Amino acid sequence: MIRKFALSASLAVALLGLVGPGQAQTAAQGSAVATEAMSSASVVRVDLAGGGASQALTLPKGKSAIVELPVDARDVLVTNPAVADAILRSPRRIYVMGMKSGQTDAVFFDAGGRRILSLDIRVDQDPSALSQTINRVIPGARVRVDAMNDSVILSGQVMSATDADRAVQVARASVAKPEQVLNMLSIAGKDQVMLKVRIVEMQRAVIKQLGFDTNTVLGQIGETQYIFGKSATFGVNGSLLGGLTGGQLLDTTKQPTLQAPCGFPAPNESMMCDHVVRDATQARNWDTAPVKSGLAGDPGLNQSNQMLKAFERVGLVRTLAEPNLTAVSGESAKFLAGGEFPVPVGQDNTGRITIEFKPFGVGLGFTPVVMSGGRISLRISTEVSELSPQGAFTVGTLTIPALTVRRAETTVEMPSGGGMMIAGLLREQTRQNLDSLPGLMNLPVLGTLFRSRDYLEGETELVVIVTPYIVQPTNPNNLQTPADGFKIANDAETILMGRLNHVYKTKTKPEAAGAPTYQGPHGYVIE
């Protein structure tokens, strides 16, 4: 049987006793290196009586360990000298040095060829420097760094998610690839953040409409007639929205009639001098009765219509939304107060329509991260949407409303309790339309009668203010709801006093002596 040994140069010199001038220098250098590493080396003591013939040894890269044997060793076999090297300092003391990351084993034999110890060696990176750096740059952190081949494992406890992220960033700087850092840190106590958002919007709209409608017909029906007409279109708003309509109307048009002259005897009747008007059917029975027909309109002004249309509106809309939401640091939260409306998105061969529901209302979503010094990093998105007929889509009898949306998405950083305006909008829109007859609108005074005006102005001012707070749980008795103290009014109060609820004060706990009392009505609704 042939045994193959992988021995270091210094070990071969110690075993064979062949020490030349160069070899002595090499052995001396190896001894010096081993002696220098003894201060930081760990000691592995082998107790054969305790079953220590096989042991495991973990070495940091570039560090050494001392193996103390109970009997003299003659041979040492190292499977992979590139990973770990063994130096026989004395028959019972061997130095093992980690060369590079990896695994190998070392077997020790006595003079009779019997195995004294089988040592499983694993060489990893030295995590001590990284551990010291992380615990130094992150105050209050208790981070332990373990190495495994080319990777590092972070364990222990930090104060916040921000500290954990910083520890990972420092560890990634010490490895070749970011995925070689395994984060197993635990956070001592996660902060909770309550976000208060205030959305205020003011909308002001002004509409002015002034128009003149003119329609004139000259001449009788059946003769040459002259027609003149003008009407206001109100091109901005589409039509007159309300207001006053007044003017003058003249119509001389009438239907033709037949009349028998006075003194003309009608068949089977006496003389007619009462100027009774006969219709055309009765006149046909008269053979030679002279007929006078009425005329349709006057030869001059036949029809005339002059109308004045005037309207003015000033509108003011105020929108206020204050959604509040609480979330753990590093976690996302969403809030929606509103509803959903159906939107058709498809139709199959049988005619069945597929419906999807789209949300609208007051929405809030944010992700807070509590940083050092009580500062809070916020990734926030907020919106206010409402159904609107403007931009609606109509198919047949089906009308799908549109949405008017005010939305803001951003990332900000601020202290707890500090406020910041994250969005603002100031918009002014003016539309005006003049309808007139060419050339006549410029006449002094009278030109106004030949033109119409349609005017629309809209102003919108919107602000979004956010205020984050670091909060802690509290006693449920300290929390209030809108229904606290609410009591329905009885029939007598509703009929006689016109009240829907009681107005009173509820004492949930005894007041301190000398505490000031609130003067005035209390209750759910204060009118």
Short mmCIF file of C-alpha atoms in Angstrom, two decimals:
data_model
loop_
_atom_site.label_atom_id
_atom_site.label_comp_id
_atom_site.label_asym_id
_atom_site.label_seq_id
_atom_site.Cartn_x
_atom_site.Cartn_y
_atom_site.Cartn_z
CA MET A 1 0.00 0.00 0.00
CA ILE A 2 1.41 3.37 -1.00
CA ARG A 3 0.57 6.51 0.98
CA LYS A 4 0.75 9.97 -0.57
CA PHE A 5 1.57 12.85 1.73
CA ALA A 6 1.28 16.56 0.99
CA LEU A 7 3.78 18.20 3.31
CA SER A 8 4.96 21.76 3.58
CA ALA A 9 8.64 22.52 3.03
CA SER A 10 9.25 23.33 6.68
CA LEU A 11 7.50 20.11 7.75
CA ALA A 12 9.67 18.05 5.41
CA VAL A 13 12.77 19.67 6.86
CA ALA A 14 11.62 18.94 10.40
CA LEU A 15 10.88 15.31 9.60
CA LEU A 16 13.98 14.46 7.58
CA GLY A 17 16.47 16.60 9.45
CA LEU A 18 17.94 17.85 6.17
CA VAL A 19 18.83 21.45 6.89
CA GLY A 20 21.00 23.23 4.37
CA PRO A 21 21.84 26.94 4.33
CA GLY A 22 18.81 27.86 2.15
CA GLN A 23 16.55 25.37 3.79
CA ALA A 24 17.49 26.59 7.24
CA GLN A 25 16.52 30.10 6.18
CA THR A 26 13.18 28.85 4.83
CA ALA A 27 12.50 26.92 8.00
CA ALA A 28 13.41 29.94 10.09
CA GLN A 29 11.00 32.14 8.09
CA GLY A 30 8.20 29.60 8.53
CA SER A 31 8.93 29.43 12.22
CA ALA A 32 8.88 33.20 12.45
CA VAL A 33 5.52 33.37 10.69
CA ALA A 34 4.10 30.71 12.94
CA THR A 35 5.48 32.38 16.04
CA GLU A 36 4.02 35.73 14.96
CA ALA A 37 0.58 34.17 14.50
CA MET A 38 0.56 32.44 17.90
CA SER A 39 -0.84 35.48 19.67
CA SER A 40 -4.11 35.35 17.68
CA ALA A 41 -4.24 31.57 17.09
CA SER A 42 -6.78 29.29 18.73
CA VAL A 43 -5.63 26.15 20.53
CA VAL A 44 -7.05 22.71 19.74
CA ARG A 45 -6.27 20.17 22.43
CA VAL A 46 -6.82 16.49 21.66
CA ASP A 47 -7.94 14.10 24.39
CA LEU A 48 -7.78 10.57 23.09
CA ALA A 49 -9.56 9.22 26.16
CA GLY A 50 -12.56 11.49 25.40
CA GLY A 51 -12.92 10.24 21.84
CA GLY A 52 -11.18 13.22 20.24
CA ALA A 53 -9.68 11.29 17.34
CA SER A 54 -11.80 13.33 14.89
CA GLN A 55 -12.45 17.06 15.28
CA ALA A 56 -13.53 20.08 13.21
CA LEU A 57 -11.61 23.33 12.95
CA THR A 58 -12.80 26.60 11.44
CA LEU A 59 -10.12 29.11 10.54
CA PRO A 60 -10.42 32.69 9.28
CA LYS A 61 -8.47 33.38 6.14
CA GLY A 62 -4.90 34.45 7.08
CA LYS A 63 -5.25 33.23 10.70
CA SER A 64 -3.75 30.17 12.40
CA ALA A 65 -4.57 27.58 15.05
CA ILE A 66 -2.41 25.47 17.37
CA VAL A 67 -2.99 21.72 17.60
CA GLU A 68 -1.63 20.09 20.79
CA LEU A 69 -1.36 16.29 20.62
CA PRO A 70 -1.13 13.89 23.59
CA VAL A 71 1.53 11.76 21.81
CA ASP A 72 4.36 12.48 19.41
CA ALA A 73 3.44 12.87 15.75
CA ARG A 74 5.65 11.63 12.99
CA ASP A 75 3.64 12.27 9.77
CA VAL A 76 1.02 14.87 8.77
CA LEU A 77 -1.17 14.53 5.68
CA VAL A 78 -2.92 17.69 4.31
CA THR A 79 -5.30 16.98 1.44
CA ASN A 80 -5.32 20.48 -0.05
CA PRO A 81 -2.29 22.53 1.04
CA ALA A 82 -3.63 25.53 -0.94
CA VAL A 83 -6.48 25.88 1.56
CA ALA A 84 -4.59 25.15 4.81
CA ASP A 85 -0.96 24.47 5.67
CA ALA A 86 0.42 22.54 8.67
CA ILE A 87 3.79 23.23 10.30
CA LEU A 88 5.27 20.71 12.75
CA ARG A 89 6.78 22.98 15.42
CA SER A 90 7.42 20.09 17.80
CA PRO A 91 6.29 16.43 17.85
CA ARG A 92 3.27 17.40 19.96
CA ARG A 93 2.54 20.95 18.71
CA ILE A 94 1.46 21.67 15.15
CA TYR A 95 0.56 25.05 13.62
CA VAL A 96 -2.30 25.08 11.11
CA MET A 97 -2.66 28.23 8.96
CA GLY A 98 -5.59 29.18 6.74
CA MET A 99 -4.43 30.09 3.23
CA LYS A 100 -7.68 30.70 1.27
CA SER A 101 -11.39 30.00 1.52
CA GLY A 102 -12.29 26.35 1.16
CA GLN A 103 -12.32 23.02 2.93
CA THR A 104 -9.70 20.38 3.52
CA ASP A 105 -8.58 17.89 6.16
CA ALA A 106 -5.38 17.02 8.01
CA VAL A 107 -4.48 13.57 9.41
CA PHE A 108 -1.76 13.10 12.04
CA PHE A 109 0.19 9.79 12.44
CA ASP A 110 2.57 8.59 15.15
CA ALA A 111 5.89 6.78 14.65
CA GLY A 112 4.11 3.41 14.34
CA GLY A 113 1.85 4.70 11.52
CA ARG A 114 -1.26 4.82 13.71
CA ARG A 115 -3.67 7.72 13.22
CA ILE A 116 -3.65 10.15 16.11
CA LEU A 117 -6.11 12.78 14.87
CA SER A 118 -8.29 13.49 11.85
CA LEU A 119 -8.95 17.24 11.58
CA ASP A 120 -11.69 18.69 9.30
CA ILE A 121 -10.58 22.21 8.39
CA ARG A 122 -12.77 24.93 6.93
CA VAL A 123 -11.23 28.28 5.98
CA ASP A 124 -13.55 31.30 5.64
CA GLN A 125 -13.11 35.02 5.37
CA ASP A 126 -12.14 36.90 8.49
CA PRO A 127 -15.38 38.59 9.72
CA SER A 128 -13.84 40.30 12.73
CA ALA A 129 -12.91 43.50 10.90
CA LEU A 130 -16.36 43.73 9.29
CA SER A 131 -18.07 43.11 12.64
CA GLN A 132 -16.06 45.85 14.32
CA THR A 133 -16.81 48.28 11.51
CA ILE A 134 -20.57 47.68 11.57
CA ASN A 135 -20.85 47.98 15.34
CA ARG A 136 -18.73 51.13 15.27
CA VAL A 137 -20.64 53.03 12.56
CA ILE A 138 -24.11 52.03 13.85
CA PRO A 139 -24.56 53.16 17.46
CA GLY A 140 -26.46 50.73 19.67
CA ALA A 141 -26.19 47.85 17.21
CA ARG A 142 -25.27 44.33 18.30
CA VAL A 143 -24.40 42.71 15.00
CA ARG A 144 -22.61 39.39 14.66
CA VAL A 145 -20.88 38.57 11.39
CA ASP A 146 -20.24 34.95 10.40
CA ALA A 147 -18.41 33.86 7.29
CA MET A 148 -19.27 30.94 5.04
CA ASN A 149 -17.00 30.42 2.06
CA ASP A 150 -17.19 33.72 0.15
CA SER A 151 -20.41 34.88 1.85
CA VAL A 152 -21.11 36.64 5.12
CA ILE A 153 -24.10 36.18 7.44
CA LEU A 154 -25.38 39.11 9.49
CA SER A 155 -27.24 38.25 12.68
CA GLY A 156 -28.03 40.02 15.91
CA GLN A 157 -30.17 43.03 16.68
CA VAL A 158 -30.40 46.63 15.49
CA MET A 159 -32.64 49.49 16.58
CA SER A 160 -34.48 50.25 13.33
CA ALA A 161 -34.92 49.17 9.72
CA THR A 162 -32.62 52.00 8.66
CA ASP A 163 -29.80 50.60 10.81
CA ALA A 164 -30.37 47.17 9.27
CA ASP A 165 -30.10 48.64 5.78
CA ARG A 166 -26.87 50.42 6.69
CA ALA A 167 -25.36 47.20 8.06
CA VAL A 168 -26.17 45.40 4.81
CA GLN A 169 -24.60 48.19 2.76
CA VAL A 170 -21.37 48.00 4.77
CA ALA A 171 -21.27 44.21 4.43
CA ARG A 172 -21.76 44.36 0.66
CA ALA A 173 -18.65 46.50 0.37
CA SER A 174 -16.56 43.61 1.72
CA VAL A 175 -17.74 40.91 -0.71
CA ALA A 176 -17.48 40.48 -4.44
CA LYS A 177 -21.22 40.25 -5.14
CA PRO A 178 -24.17 41.84 -3.28
CA GLU A 179 -26.03 38.53 -3.09
CA GLN A 180 -23.21 37.12 -0.93
CA VAL A 181 -24.61 39.03 2.07
CA LEU A 182 -27.31 37.14 4.00
CA ASN A 183 -29.39 39.47 6.18
CA MET A 184 -30.74 37.74 9.30
CA LEU A 185 -30.88 40.84 11.50
CA SER A 186 -33.79 41.44 13.85
CA ILE A 187 -35.13 44.89 14.69
CA ALA A 188 -35.46 45.68 18.39
CA GLY A 189 -38.66 47.73 18.05
CA LYS A 190 -40.31 49.02 14.92
CA ASP A 191 -41.70 52.52 15.07
CA GLN A 192 -45.21 53.27 13.90
CA VAL A 193 -45.97 56.33 11.82
CA MET A 194 -49.32 58.08 11.53
CA LEU A 195 -49.68 60.26 8.47
CA LYS A 196 -52.14 63.13 8.44
CA VAL A 197 -52.95 64.50 4.99
CA ARG A 198 -54.97 67.64 4.36
CA ILE A 199 -56.29 68.32 0.86
CA VAL A 200 -57.93 71.71 0.35
CA GLU A 201 -59.33 72.85 -2.98
CA MET A 202 -61.20 76.01 -3.91
CA GLN A 203 -62.98 76.31 -7.26
CA ARG A 204 -64.52 79.54 -8.50
CA ALA A 205 -66.54 79.74 -11.70
CA VAL A 206 -68.03 82.79 -13.43
CA ILE A 207 -70.47 82.57 -16.37
CA LYS A 208 -71.85 85.57 -18.23
CA GLN A 209 -74.24 85.30 -21.17
CA LEU A 210 -75.89 88.12 -23.13
CA GLY A 211 -77.59 87.50 -26.46
CA PHE A 212 -80.11 89.03 -28.87
CA ASP A 213 -82.47 87.03 -31.11
CA THR A 214 -84.07 88.88 -34.02
CA ASN A 215 -86.49 87.50 -36.60
CA THR A 216 -88.42 89.75 -39.07
CA VAL A 217 -90.65 88.93 -42.06
CA LEU A 218 -91.83 91.69 -44.46
CA GLY A 219 -94.63 91.10 -46.98
CA GLN A 220 -97.83 89.07 -47.26
CA ILE A 221 -97.98 85.37 -47.84
CA GLY A 222 -98.26 84.65 -51.52
CA GLU A 223 -96.40 87.80 -52.39
CA THR A 224 -92.75 88.73 -52.29
CA GLN A 225 -91.43 88.44 -48.68
CA TYR A 226 -88.23 89.70 -47.10
CA ILE A 227 -86.80 87.78 -44.15
CA PHE A 228 -84.16 88.93 -41.65
CA GLY A 229 -82.99 86.74 -38.72
CA LYS A 230 -80.23 86.51 -36.08
CA SER A 231 -79.89 84.22 -33.04
CA ALA A 232 -77.31 83.81 -30.27
CA THR A 233 -75.41 80.50 -30.33
CA PHE A 234 -73.59 80.77 -26.95
CA GLY A 235 -70.66 78.84 -28.40
CA VAL A 236 -68.72 78.45 -25.13
CA ASN A 237 -71.40 76.84 -22.97
CA GLY A 238 -73.50 75.46 -25.82
CA SER A 239 -76.80 77.04 -24.82
CA LEU A 240 -78.38 79.58 -22.52
CA LEU A 241 -78.02 78.13 -19.03
CA GLY A 242 -80.85 80.12 -17.45
CA GLY A 243 -81.58 83.69 -16.52
CA LEU A 244 -83.94 86.15 -18.23
CA THR A 245 -85.64 85.89 -21.62
CA GLY A 246 -87.83 88.80 -22.71
CA GLY A 247 -88.74 90.87 -25.74
CA GLN A 248 -91.41 91.80 -28.27
CA LEU A 249 -93.47 89.56 -30.57
CA LEU A 250 -95.67 90.73 -33.48
CA ASP A 251 -97.54 88.43 -35.88
CA THR A 252 -100.15 89.73 -38.35
CA THR A 253 -100.53 86.46 -40.18
CA LYS A 254 -104.10 85.05 -40.33
CA GLN A 255 -106.01 82.40 -42.25
CA PRO A 256 -108.23 83.54 -45.26
CA THR A 257 -112.02 83.67 -44.58
CA LEU A 258 -115.20 84.05 -46.69
CA GLN A 259 -117.96 86.55 -46.01
CA ALA A 260 -121.43 87.15 -47.69
CA PRO A 261 -122.17 90.80 -48.51
CA CYS A 262 -125.03 92.62 -46.79
CA GLY A 263 -128.36 92.38 -48.62
CA PHE A 264 -127.45 89.30 -50.62
CA PRO A 265 -130.15 86.61 -50.23
CA ALA A 266 -128.82 83.21 -49.34
CA PRO A 267 -130.65 80.09 -50.58
CA ASN A 268 -133.67 79.22 -48.41
CA GLU A 269 -132.77 82.08 -46.07
CA SER A 270 -133.87 85.67 -45.59
CA MET A 271 -131.85 88.70 -46.40
CA MET A 272 -128.52 88.73 -44.46
CA CYS A 273 -127.42 92.15 -43.19
CA ASP A 274 -125.74 90.95 -40.01
CA HIS A 275 -122.41 90.36 -41.75
CA VAL A 276 -122.37 86.73 -40.66
CA VAL A 277 -119.18 85.05 -41.78
CA ARG A 278 -119.71 81.86 -43.73
CA ASP A 279 -117.12 79.24 -44.31
CA ALA A 280 -116.04 78.05 -47.71
CA THR A 281 -118.26 74.96 -47.62
CA GLN A 282 -121.41 77.03 -47.10
CA ALA A 283 -120.34 79.51 -49.80
CA ARG A 284 -120.20 76.79 -52.42
CA ASN A 285 -123.98 76.47 -52.20
CA TRP A 286 -124.30 80.03 -53.30
CA ASP A 287 -124.30 80.12 -57.07
CA THR A 288 -123.50 83.73 -57.75
CA ALA A 289 -122.65 85.03 -54.24
CA PRO A 290 -119.82 87.57 -54.28
CA VAL A 291 -116.96 86.49 -51.93
CA LYS A 292 -114.37 88.65 -50.16
CA SER A 293 -111.35 86.70 -48.87
CA GLY A 294 -109.16 87.77 -45.91
CA LEU A 295 -105.46 88.55 -46.53
CA ALA A 296 -102.56 86.55 -44.92
CA GLY A 297 -100.53 89.25 -43.21
CA ASP A 298 -99.88 92.89 -43.86
CA PRO A 299 -98.11 94.25 -46.92
CA GLY A 300 -95.56 95.84 -44.57
CA LEU A 301 -94.34 94.14 -41.37
CA ASN A 302 -95.75 90.65 -41.31
CA GLN A 303 -93.85 89.04 -38.38
CA SER A 304 -91.43 90.49 -35.87
CA ASN A 305 -89.61 88.82 -32.96
CA GLN A 306 -86.97 90.59 -30.84
CA MET A 307 -85.76 88.68 -27.74
CA LEU A 308 -83.15 89.56 -25.10
CA LYS A 309 -81.41 86.70 -23.30
CA ALA A 310 -79.25 87.42 -20.25
CA PHE A 311 -77.68 85.15 -17.63
CA GLU A 312 -74.90 85.42 -15.03
CA ARG A 313 -73.65 82.86 -12.51
CA VAL A 314 -70.94 82.95 -9.85
CA GLY A 315 -70.13 79.61 -8.22
CA LEU A 316 -67.77 78.66 -5.39
CA VAL A 317 -66.86 75.09 -4.45
CA ARG A 318 -64.78 74.12 -1.43
CA THR A 319 -63.34 70.62 -1.09
CA LEU A 320 -61.70 69.47 2.15
CA ALA A 321 -60.39 65.96 2.78
CA GLU A 322 -58.31 64.91 5.79
CA PRO A 323 -57.45 61.19 5.59
CA ASN A 324 -55.32 59.75 8.42
CA LEU A 325 -53.47 56.44 8.23
CA THR A 326 -51.02 54.59 10.51
CA ALA A 327 -48.41 52.03 9.41
CA VAL A 328 -45.32 50.30 10.79
CA SER A 329 -42.00 51.69 9.66
CA GLY A 330 -41.00 50.08 6.37
CA GLU A 331 -44.47 48.73 5.59
CA SER A 332 -47.01 50.08 3.08
CA ALA A 333 -50.55 51.15 3.88
CA LYS A 334 -53.51 52.21 1.72
CA PHE A 335 -56.77 54.00 2.42
CA LEU A 336 -59.82 54.73 0.23
CA ALA A 337 -63.03 56.52 1.17
CA GLY A 338 -65.32 56.59 -1.82
CA GLY A 339 -66.76 53.93 -4.08
CA GLU A 340 -66.44 52.03 -7.33
CA PHE A 341 -68.33 52.48 -10.57
CA PRO A 342 -68.80 49.83 -13.29
CA VAL A 343 -67.01 50.11 -16.61
CA PRO A 344 -67.73 47.70 -19.51
CA VAL A 345 -64.50 46.23 -20.82
CA GLY A 346 -65.63 43.51 -23.23
CA GLN A 347 -68.45 41.52 -24.77
CA ASP A 348 -68.52 37.86 -25.75
CA ASN A 349 -70.32 36.17 -28.63
CA THR A 350 -73.50 35.67 -26.61
CA GLY A 351 -73.82 39.37 -25.85
CA ARG A 352 -72.77 39.17 -22.22
CA ILE A 353 -70.81 42.22 -21.13
CA THR A 354 -67.76 42.01 -18.89
CA ILE A 355 -67.69 44.65 -16.15
CA GLU A 356 -64.76 46.05 -14.19
CA PHE A 357 -65.14 48.37 -11.22
CA LYS A 358 -62.96 51.46 -11.02
CA PRO A 359 -62.41 53.14 -7.64
CA PHE A 360 -62.97 56.81 -6.94
CA GLY A 361 -63.01 59.02 -3.87
CA VAL A 362 -60.32 60.07 -1.40
CA GLY A 363 -57.32 57.73 -1.60
CA LEU A 364 -54.09 57.64 0.38
CA GLY A 365 -51.11 55.31 0.24
CA PHE A 366 -47.70 55.69 1.85
CA THR A 367 -44.63 53.81 3.00
CA PRO A 368 -42.81 55.35 6.00
CA VAL A 369 -39.24 54.65 7.07
CA VAL A 370 -38.10 55.99 10.46
CA MET A 371 -34.55 57.27 10.27
CA SER A 372 -32.08 58.33 12.91
CA GLY A 373 -32.80 61.49 14.84
CA GLY A 374 -36.55 60.98 14.66
CA ARG A 375 -36.74 61.91 10.98
CA ILE A 376 -39.18 60.11 8.71
CA SER A 377 -38.77 59.26 5.04
CA LEU A 378 -42.14 59.07 3.26
CA ARG A 379 -43.08 57.64 -0.10
CA ILE A 380 -46.61 58.91 -0.49
CA SER A 381 -49.37 58.95 -3.10
CA THR A 382 -52.68 60.74 -2.55
CA GLU A 383 -55.61 61.58 -4.79
CA VAL A 384 -59.13 63.00 -4.79
CA SER A 385 -61.40 61.85 -7.62
CA GLU A 386 -65.08 62.34 -8.37
CA LEU A 387 -67.51 61.34 -11.09
CA SER A 388 -68.04 63.97 -13.74
CA PRO A 389 -70.23 64.23 -16.85
CA GLN A 390 -67.44 66.09 -18.64
CA GLY A 391 -65.61 63.59 -20.79
CA ALA A 392 -68.25 60.88 -20.30
CA PHE A 393 -68.53 58.13 -22.90
CA THR A 394 -71.95 57.26 -24.33
CA VAL A 395 -72.84 54.13 -26.33
CA GLY A 396 -76.51 53.95 -27.23
CA THR A 397 -78.40 54.39 -23.99
CA LEU A 398 -75.36 53.56 -21.85
CA THR A 399 -73.34 56.46 -20.43
CA ILE A 400 -70.05 55.86 -18.64
CA PRO A 401 -69.03 58.82 -16.49
CA ALA A 402 -65.53 60.25 -16.45
CA LEU A 403 -63.36 61.05 -13.44
CA THR A 404 -62.00 64.38 -12.30
CA VAL A 405 -58.76 63.51 -10.51
CA ARG A 406 -56.28 65.45 -8.41
CA ARG A 407 -53.30 63.20 -7.66
CA ALA A 408 -49.83 63.65 -6.14
CA GLU A 409 -47.00 61.11 -5.77
CA THR A 410 -43.64 61.95 -4.23
CA THR A 411 -40.98 61.02 -1.66
CA VAL A 412 -40.14 63.45 1.12
CA GLU A 413 -38.22 63.50 4.41
CA MET A 414 -39.27 65.46 7.48
CA PRO A 415 -39.23 65.27 11.29
CA SER A 416 -42.04 63.84 13.36
CA GLY A 417 -44.76 66.44 13.74
CA GLY A 418 -43.42 68.60 10.92
CA GLY A 419 -45.62 69.62 8.03
CA MET A 420 -44.81 70.04 4.38
CA MET A 421 -46.82 71.07 1.35
CA ILE A 422 -46.12 68.36 -1.20
CA ALA A 423 -48.40 69.60 -3.97
CA GLY A 424 -50.00 72.83 -5.12
CA LEU A 425 -52.05 73.83 -8.11
CA LEU A 426 -53.17 77.28 -9.22
CA ARG A 427 -55.09 77.20 -12.49
CA GLU A 428 -57.09 79.89 -14.25
CA GLN A 429 -59.11 79.24 -17.39
CA THR A 430 -60.97 81.89 -19.39
CA ARG A 431 -63.13 81.31 -22.46
CA GLN A 432 -65.08 84.00 -24.30
CA ASN A 433 -67.10 84.01 -27.49
CA LEU A 434 -68.69 86.89 -29.46
CA ASP A 435 -71.30 86.23 -32.15
CA SER A 436 -72.33 89.16 -34.35
CA LEU A 437 -73.26 90.35 -37.81
CA PRO A 438 -70.27 91.48 -39.84
CA GLY A 439 -69.87 95.23 -39.75
CA LEU A 440 -72.93 95.94 -37.61
CA MET A 441 -71.33 95.07 -34.25
CA ASN A 442 -69.10 98.15 -34.49
CA LEU A 443 -71.99 100.61 -34.75
CA PRO A 444 -72.23 102.99 -31.78
CA VAL A 445 -74.93 101.97 -29.28
CA LEU A 446 -76.93 100.01 -31.86
CA GLY A 447 -74.05 97.60 -32.44
CA THR A 448 -74.86 95.88 -29.15
CA LEU A 449 -78.17 94.69 -30.59
CA PHE A 450 -76.36 92.74 -33.28
CA ARG A 451 -73.89 90.76 -31.15
CA SER A 452 -74.04 88.11 -28.43
CA ARG A 453 -71.50 87.29 -25.74
CA ASP A 454 -70.77 84.01 -23.96
CA TYR A 455 -68.12 84.19 -21.20
CA LEU A 456 -66.72 81.49 -18.91
CA GLU A 457 -63.99 81.82 -16.29
CA GLY A 458 -62.76 79.13 -13.90
CA GLU A 459 -60.16 79.34 -11.12
CA THR A 460 -58.84 76.41 -9.13
CA GLU A 461 -56.44 76.45 -6.20
CA LEU A 462 -55.36 73.17 -4.65
CA VAL A 463 -52.88 72.36 -1.87
CA VAL A 464 -51.86 69.04 -0.30
CA ILE A 465 -50.21 69.16 3.14
CA VAL A 466 -48.77 66.10 4.92
CA THR A 467 -47.76 65.76 8.56
CA PRO A 468 -46.20 62.51 9.88
CA TYR A 469 -46.10 61.53 13.55
CA ILE A 470 -44.24 58.75 15.32
CA VAL A 471 -46.96 57.21 17.49
CA GLN A 472 -47.30 54.53 20.16
CA PRO A 473 -50.34 52.48 21.18
CA THR A 474 -52.50 54.00 23.89
CA ASN A 475 -55.35 53.06 26.20
CA PRO A 476 -58.58 52.45 24.24
CA ASN A 477 -60.42 54.70 26.72
CA ASN A 478 -58.38 57.64 25.43
CA LEU A 479 -59.71 57.22 21.91
CA GLN A 480 -62.92 58.85 20.67
CA THR A 481 -65.27 58.13 17.81
CA PRO A 482 -67.92 60.33 16.13
CA ALA A 483 -70.64 58.25 17.80
CA ASP A 484 -69.47 58.96 21.36
CA GLY A 485 -72.18 60.81 23.24
CA PHE A 486 -74.73 60.44 20.45
CA LYS A 487 -78.33 59.91 21.48
CA ILE A 488 -81.43 60.08 19.32
CA ALA A 489 -83.89 62.84 20.26
CA ASN A 490 -87.36 61.78 21.37
CA ASP A 491 -90.57 62.67 19.57
CA ALA A 492 -91.22 65.74 21.69
CA GLU A 493 -87.81 67.23 21.02
CA THR A 494 -88.05 66.44 17.32
CA ILE A 495 -91.52 67.92 16.84
CA LEU A 496 -91.34 70.89 19.21
CA MET A 497 -87.65 71.78 19.09
CA GLY A 498 -86.74 70.49 15.64
CA ARG A 499 -83.80 68.46 16.97
CA LEU A 500 -82.47 65.19 15.68
CA ASN A 501 -80.21 64.47 18.66
CA HIS A 502 -79.63 65.42 22.25
CA VAL A 503 -77.18 68.18 23.09
CA TYR A 504 -75.50 67.32 26.36
CA LYS A 505 -72.19 66.54 28.04
CA THR A 506 -71.10 63.01 28.90
CA LYS A 507 -68.69 62.43 31.78
CA THR A 508 -66.64 59.32 31.07
CA LYS A 509 -64.37 59.85 34.07
CA PRO A 510 -64.42 62.10 37.15
CA GLU A 511 -62.82 65.48 36.62
CA ALA A 512 -59.91 66.59 38.74
CA ALA A 513 -60.60 69.02 41.53
CA GLY A 514 -60.42 72.58 40.33
CA ALA A 515 -60.37 71.58 36.67
CA PRO A 516 -62.03 74.15 34.39
CA THR A 517 -65.39 73.14 32.96
CA TYR A 518 -66.37 73.68 29.36
CA GLN A 519 -69.07 76.28 28.87
CA GLY A 520 -71.48 75.71 26.00
CA PRO A 521 -73.42 72.93 24.32
CA HIS A 522 -71.88 69.49 23.91
CA GLY A 523 -72.87 66.55 21.78
CA TYR A 524 -72.59 64.84 18.44
CA VAL A 525 -73.99 67.66 16.30
CA ILE A 526 -73.66 71.31 17.26
CA GLU A 527 -75.89 73.66 15.30
#
